[in-house]
Short mmCIF file of C-alpha atoms and ligand atoms in Angstrom, two decimals:
data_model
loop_
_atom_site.label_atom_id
_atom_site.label_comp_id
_atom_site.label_asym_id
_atom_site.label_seq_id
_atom_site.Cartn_x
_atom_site.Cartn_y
_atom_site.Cartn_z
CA UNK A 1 -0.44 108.23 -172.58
CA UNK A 2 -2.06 105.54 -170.45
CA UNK A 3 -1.46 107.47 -167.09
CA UNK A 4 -2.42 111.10 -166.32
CA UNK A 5 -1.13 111.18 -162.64
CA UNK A 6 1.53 108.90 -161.08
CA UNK A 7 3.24 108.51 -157.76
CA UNK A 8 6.96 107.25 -158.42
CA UNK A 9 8.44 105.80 -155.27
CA UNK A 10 12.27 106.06 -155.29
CA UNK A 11 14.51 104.42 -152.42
CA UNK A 12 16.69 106.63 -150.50
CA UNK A 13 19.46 103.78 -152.01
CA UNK A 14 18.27 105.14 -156.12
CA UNK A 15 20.18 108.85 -154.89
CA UNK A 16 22.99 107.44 -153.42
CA UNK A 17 24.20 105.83 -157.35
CA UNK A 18 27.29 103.63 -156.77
CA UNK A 19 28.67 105.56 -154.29
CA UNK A 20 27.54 103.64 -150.81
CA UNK A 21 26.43 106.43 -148.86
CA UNK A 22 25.01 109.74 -149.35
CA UNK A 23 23.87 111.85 -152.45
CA UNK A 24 25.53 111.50 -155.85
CA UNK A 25 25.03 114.44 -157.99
CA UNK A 26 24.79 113.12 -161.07
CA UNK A 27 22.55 110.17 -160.29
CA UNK A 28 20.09 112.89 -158.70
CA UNK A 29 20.78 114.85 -162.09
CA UNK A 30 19.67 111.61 -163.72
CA UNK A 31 16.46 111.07 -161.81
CA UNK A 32 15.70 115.16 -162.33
CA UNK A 33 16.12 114.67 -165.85
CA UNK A 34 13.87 111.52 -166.14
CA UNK A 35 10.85 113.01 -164.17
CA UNK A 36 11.22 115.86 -166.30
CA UNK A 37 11.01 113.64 -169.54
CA UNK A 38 6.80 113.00 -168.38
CA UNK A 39 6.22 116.21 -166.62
CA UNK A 40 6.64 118.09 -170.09
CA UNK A 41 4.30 115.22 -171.60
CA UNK A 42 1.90 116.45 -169.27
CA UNK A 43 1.80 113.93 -166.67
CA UNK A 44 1.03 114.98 -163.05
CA UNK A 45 4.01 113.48 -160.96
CA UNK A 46 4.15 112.91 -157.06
CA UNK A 47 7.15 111.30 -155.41
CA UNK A 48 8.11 109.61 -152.52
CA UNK A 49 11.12 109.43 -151.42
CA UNK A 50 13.16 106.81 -148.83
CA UNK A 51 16.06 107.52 -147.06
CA UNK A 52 18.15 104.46 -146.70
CA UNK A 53 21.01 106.37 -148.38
CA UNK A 54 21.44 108.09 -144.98
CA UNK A 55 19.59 106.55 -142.32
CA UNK A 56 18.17 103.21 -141.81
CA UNK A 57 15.56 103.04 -139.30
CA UNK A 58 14.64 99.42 -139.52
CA UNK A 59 18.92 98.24 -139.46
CA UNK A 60 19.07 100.59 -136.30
CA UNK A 61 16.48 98.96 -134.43
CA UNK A 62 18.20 95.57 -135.29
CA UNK A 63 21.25 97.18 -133.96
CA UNK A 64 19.65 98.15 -130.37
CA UNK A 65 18.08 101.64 -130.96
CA UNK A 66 14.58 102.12 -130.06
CA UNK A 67 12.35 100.89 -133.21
CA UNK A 68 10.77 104.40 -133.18
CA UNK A 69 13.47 107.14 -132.46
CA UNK A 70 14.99 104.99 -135.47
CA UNK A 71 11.95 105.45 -137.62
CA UNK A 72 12.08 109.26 -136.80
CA UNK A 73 15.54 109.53 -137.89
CA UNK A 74 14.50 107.81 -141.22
CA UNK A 75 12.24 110.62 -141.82
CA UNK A 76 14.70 112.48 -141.38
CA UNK A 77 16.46 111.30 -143.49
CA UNK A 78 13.75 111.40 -146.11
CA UNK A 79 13.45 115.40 -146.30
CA UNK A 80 16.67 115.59 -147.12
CA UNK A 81 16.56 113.25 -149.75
CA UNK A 82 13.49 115.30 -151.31
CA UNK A 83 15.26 118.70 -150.89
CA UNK A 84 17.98 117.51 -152.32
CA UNK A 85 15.82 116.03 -155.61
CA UNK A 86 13.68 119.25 -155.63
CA UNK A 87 16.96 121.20 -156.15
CA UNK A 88 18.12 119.66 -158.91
CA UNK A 89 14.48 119.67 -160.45
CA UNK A 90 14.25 122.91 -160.43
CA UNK A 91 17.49 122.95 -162.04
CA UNK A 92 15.81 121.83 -165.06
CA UNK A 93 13.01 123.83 -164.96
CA UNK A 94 10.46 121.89 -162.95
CA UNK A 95 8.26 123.31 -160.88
CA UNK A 96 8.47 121.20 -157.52
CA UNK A 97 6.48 121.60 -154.29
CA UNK A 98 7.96 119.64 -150.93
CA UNK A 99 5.37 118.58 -148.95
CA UNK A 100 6.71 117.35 -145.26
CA UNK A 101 4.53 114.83 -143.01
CA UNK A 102 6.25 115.64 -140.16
CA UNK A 103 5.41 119.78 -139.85
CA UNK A 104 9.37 121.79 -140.43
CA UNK A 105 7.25 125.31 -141.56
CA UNK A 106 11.20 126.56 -142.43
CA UNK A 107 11.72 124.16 -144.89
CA UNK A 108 9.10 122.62 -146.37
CA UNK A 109 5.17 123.01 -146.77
CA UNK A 110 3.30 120.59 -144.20
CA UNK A 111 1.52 118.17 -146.02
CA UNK A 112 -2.35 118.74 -147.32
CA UNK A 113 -3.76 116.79 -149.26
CA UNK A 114 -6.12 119.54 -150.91
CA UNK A 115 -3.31 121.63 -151.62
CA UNK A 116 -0.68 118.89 -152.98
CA UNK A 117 -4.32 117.86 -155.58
CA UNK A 118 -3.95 121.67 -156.55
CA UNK A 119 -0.20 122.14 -156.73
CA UNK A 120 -0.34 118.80 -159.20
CA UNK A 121 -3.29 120.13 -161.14
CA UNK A 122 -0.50 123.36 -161.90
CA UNK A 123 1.84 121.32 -162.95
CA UNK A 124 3.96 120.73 -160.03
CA UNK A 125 5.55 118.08 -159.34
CA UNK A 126 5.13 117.10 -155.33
CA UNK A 127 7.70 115.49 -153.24
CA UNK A 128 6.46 114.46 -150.33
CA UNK A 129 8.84 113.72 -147.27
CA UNK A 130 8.85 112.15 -144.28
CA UNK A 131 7.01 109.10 -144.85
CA UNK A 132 3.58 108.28 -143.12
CA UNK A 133 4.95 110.71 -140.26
CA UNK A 134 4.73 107.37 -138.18
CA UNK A 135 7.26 105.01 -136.97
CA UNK A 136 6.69 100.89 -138.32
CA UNK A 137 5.40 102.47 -140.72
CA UNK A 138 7.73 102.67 -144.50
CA UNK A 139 7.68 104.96 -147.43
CA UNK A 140 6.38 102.22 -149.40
CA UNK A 141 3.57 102.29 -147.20
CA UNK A 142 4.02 106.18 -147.50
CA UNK A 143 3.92 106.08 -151.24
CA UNK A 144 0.72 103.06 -151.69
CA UNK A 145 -1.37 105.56 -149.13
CA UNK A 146 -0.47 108.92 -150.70
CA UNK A 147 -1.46 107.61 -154.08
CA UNK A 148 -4.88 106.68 -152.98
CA UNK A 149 -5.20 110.04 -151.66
CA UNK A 150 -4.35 112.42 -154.30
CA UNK A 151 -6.28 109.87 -156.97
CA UNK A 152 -2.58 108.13 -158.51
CA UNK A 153 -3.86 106.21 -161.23
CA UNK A 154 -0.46 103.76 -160.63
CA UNK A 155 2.94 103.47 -158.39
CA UNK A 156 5.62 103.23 -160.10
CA UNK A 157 8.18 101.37 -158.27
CA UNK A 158 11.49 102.10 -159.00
CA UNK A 159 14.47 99.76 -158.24
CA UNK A 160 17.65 98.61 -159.50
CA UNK A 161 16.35 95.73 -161.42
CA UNK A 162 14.24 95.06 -164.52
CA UNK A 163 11.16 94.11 -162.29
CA UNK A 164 10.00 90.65 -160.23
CA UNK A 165 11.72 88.11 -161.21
CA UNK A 166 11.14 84.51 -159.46
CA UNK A 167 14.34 84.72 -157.96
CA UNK A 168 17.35 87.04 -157.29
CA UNK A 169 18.91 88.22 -160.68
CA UNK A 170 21.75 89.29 -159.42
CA UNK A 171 22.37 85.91 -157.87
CA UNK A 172 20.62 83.32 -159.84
CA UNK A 173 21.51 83.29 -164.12
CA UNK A 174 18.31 80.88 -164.32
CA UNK A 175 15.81 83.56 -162.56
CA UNK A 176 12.65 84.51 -164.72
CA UNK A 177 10.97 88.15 -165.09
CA UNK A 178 7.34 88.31 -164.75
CA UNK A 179 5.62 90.73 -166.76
CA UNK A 180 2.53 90.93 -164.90
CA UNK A 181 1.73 89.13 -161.12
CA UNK A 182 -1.21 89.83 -158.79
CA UNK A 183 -1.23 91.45 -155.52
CA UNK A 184 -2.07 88.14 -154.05
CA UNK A 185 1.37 86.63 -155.50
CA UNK A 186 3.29 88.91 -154.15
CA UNK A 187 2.06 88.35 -150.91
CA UNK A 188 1.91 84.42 -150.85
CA UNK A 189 4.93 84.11 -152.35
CA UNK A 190 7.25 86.75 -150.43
CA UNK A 191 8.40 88.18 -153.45
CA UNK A 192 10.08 91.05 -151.65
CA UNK A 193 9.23 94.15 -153.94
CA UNK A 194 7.33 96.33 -151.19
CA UNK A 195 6.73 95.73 -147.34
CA UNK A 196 2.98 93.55 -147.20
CA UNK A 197 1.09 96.49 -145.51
CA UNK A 198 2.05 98.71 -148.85
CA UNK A 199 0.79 95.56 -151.10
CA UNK A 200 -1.86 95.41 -149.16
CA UNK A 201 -2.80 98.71 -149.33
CA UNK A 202 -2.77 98.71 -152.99
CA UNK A 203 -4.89 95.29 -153.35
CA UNK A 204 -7.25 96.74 -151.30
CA UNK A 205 -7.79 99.75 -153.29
CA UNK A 206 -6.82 98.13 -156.90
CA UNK A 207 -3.91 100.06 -157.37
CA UNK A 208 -1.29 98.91 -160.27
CA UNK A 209 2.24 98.92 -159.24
CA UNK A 210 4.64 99.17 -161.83
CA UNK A 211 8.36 97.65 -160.82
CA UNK A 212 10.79 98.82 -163.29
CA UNK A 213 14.57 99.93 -163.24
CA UNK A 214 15.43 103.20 -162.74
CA UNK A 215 18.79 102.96 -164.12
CA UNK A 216 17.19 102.57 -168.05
CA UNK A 217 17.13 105.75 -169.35
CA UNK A 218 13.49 106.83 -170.77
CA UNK A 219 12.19 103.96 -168.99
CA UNK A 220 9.52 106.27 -166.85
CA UNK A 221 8.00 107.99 -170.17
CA UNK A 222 7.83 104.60 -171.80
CA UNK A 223 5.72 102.95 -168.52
CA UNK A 224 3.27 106.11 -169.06
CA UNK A 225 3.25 105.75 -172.99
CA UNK A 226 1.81 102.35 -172.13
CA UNK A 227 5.22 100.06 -172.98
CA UNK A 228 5.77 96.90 -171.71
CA UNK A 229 8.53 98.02 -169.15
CA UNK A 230 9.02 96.28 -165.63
CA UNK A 231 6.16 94.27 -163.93
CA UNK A 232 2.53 95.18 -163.41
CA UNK A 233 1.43 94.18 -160.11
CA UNK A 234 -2.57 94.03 -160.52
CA UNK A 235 -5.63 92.21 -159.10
CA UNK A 236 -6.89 88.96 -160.85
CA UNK A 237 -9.49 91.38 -162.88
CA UNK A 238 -6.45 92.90 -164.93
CA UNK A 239 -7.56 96.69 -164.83
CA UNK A 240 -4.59 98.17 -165.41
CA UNK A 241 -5.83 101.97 -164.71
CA UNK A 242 -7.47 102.57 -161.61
CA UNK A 243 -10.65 104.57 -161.87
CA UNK A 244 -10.27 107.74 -160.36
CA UNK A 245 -11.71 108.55 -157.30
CA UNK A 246 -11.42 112.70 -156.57
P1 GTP B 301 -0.73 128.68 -155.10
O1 GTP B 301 -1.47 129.04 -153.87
O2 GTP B 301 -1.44 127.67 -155.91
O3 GTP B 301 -0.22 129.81 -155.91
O4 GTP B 301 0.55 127.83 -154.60
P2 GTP B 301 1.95 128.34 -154.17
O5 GTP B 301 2.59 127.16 -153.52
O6 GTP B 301 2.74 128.97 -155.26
O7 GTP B 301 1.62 129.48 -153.18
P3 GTP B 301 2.05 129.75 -151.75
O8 GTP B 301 1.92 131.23 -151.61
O9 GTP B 301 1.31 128.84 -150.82
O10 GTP B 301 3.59 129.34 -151.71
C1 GTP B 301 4.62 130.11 -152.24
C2 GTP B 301 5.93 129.42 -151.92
O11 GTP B 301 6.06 129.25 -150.52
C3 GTP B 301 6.05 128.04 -152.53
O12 GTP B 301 7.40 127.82 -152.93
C4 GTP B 301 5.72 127.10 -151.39
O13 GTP B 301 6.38 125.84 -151.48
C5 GTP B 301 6.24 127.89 -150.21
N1 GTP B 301 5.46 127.57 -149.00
C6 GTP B 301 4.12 127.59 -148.83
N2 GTP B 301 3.78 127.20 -147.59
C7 GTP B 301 4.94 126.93 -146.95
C8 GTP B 301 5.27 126.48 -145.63
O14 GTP B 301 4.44 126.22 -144.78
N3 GTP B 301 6.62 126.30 -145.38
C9 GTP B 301 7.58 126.56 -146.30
N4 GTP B 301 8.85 126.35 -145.97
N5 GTP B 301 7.30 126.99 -147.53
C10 GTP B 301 6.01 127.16 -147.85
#
């Protein structure tokens, strides 16, 4: 196993399956089963979840609503996206904490960073919700700064395709994957896999991001057995494991 602890970022869009809108059961079910497929390898899991299945803060604000009551109703959003995913892993028998920037005592466990270190060092799996607990900020950012803080070795991205590819697969039969890119490429090039502060962020503090597709089955147990899945986003020195800091 290449990776010991791993934050796994999951849009609010991965829950929602083909449906449009809302929570689907059995993709959650899906996603439960999958983090529970490295969990019983051992491997220390924190998520962070989005919430564009529900609520959109950034199409809001296009819409006319104020950029940060729209934010706040992403958040929202988030925790209960994460209740929902700690439900059904705990279904299968994984121990979950949720962790909630935005304090909701009735709910969830306010987020503290000592404490989610612990709760991971036990074997439980962390969720954290409501993003940064800022508006303009997004959980991308959310994800890139709470892997620096509870010493992530690598994000692991997860989307609906098989990683960066130099143009839209889904429109363009001719577009090429890239099995490795730097942070810096990402950036100069738009290639629109995270927001730039959460690149950024993880240039800054040579974090690997891993963009892979959700949707293959195993595909999270085979990025921390070391297999080539996705697209390793990394600095020009190639370290592909960040040295812990803790
Ligand atoms: P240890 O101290 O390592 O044993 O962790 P623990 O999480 O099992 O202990 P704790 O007694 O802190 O929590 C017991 C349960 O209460 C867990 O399910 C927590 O998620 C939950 N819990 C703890 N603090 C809060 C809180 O502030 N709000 C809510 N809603 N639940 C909480």
């Amino acid at each position: 196993m290449i990776y010991k602890r791993i934050l796994l970022k999951i849009s609010g869009e991965a829950m929602m399956g083909d449906k449009g809108y809302g929570i689907d059961s059995s993709t959650v079910d899906f996603i439960a089963k999958e983090i529970k497929g490295v969990v019983s390898r051992g491997v220390e899991v924190a998520v962070v979840i989005g919430g564009g299945n529900i609520f959109r803060g950034v199409e809001a604000s296009v819409r006319g609503m104020e950029r940060a009551s729209a934010d706040y109703m992403g958040m929202l959003a988030t925790v209960i996206n994460a209740l929902a995913l700690q439900n059904y892993l705990e279904k299968h028998g994984v121990p979950t904490r949720v962790q909630s920037a935005i304090e909701m005592k009735e709910l969830a466990e306010p987020y503290i960073r000592r404490k989610a270190i612990r709760h991971l060092e036990k074997g439980r799996t962390i969720i954290f919700a409501a993003g940064t607990g800022n508006p303009y900020f997004t959980t991308d950012t959310a994800a890139a700064l709470r892997a620096m803080e509870i010493g992530a070795e690598v994000i692991l991205k997860a989307t609906k395709v098989d990683g960066i590819y130099s143009s839209d697969p889904m429109k363009d039969f001719a577009a090429k994957k890239y099995n490795t890119v730097t942070y810096i490429d990402v950036l100069k090039r738009g290639l629109s896999i995270m927001d730039s502060t959460a690149v950024s962020l993880c240039m800054d503090n040579n974090l690997p991001i891993v963009v892979f597709n959700l949707r293959g089955k195993g595909n999270i147990r085979k990025i921390i057995e070391g297999k080539k899945i996705g697209t390793l986003v990394r600095g020009n020195n190639g370290a592909r494991v960040k040295k812990k800091n803790r």
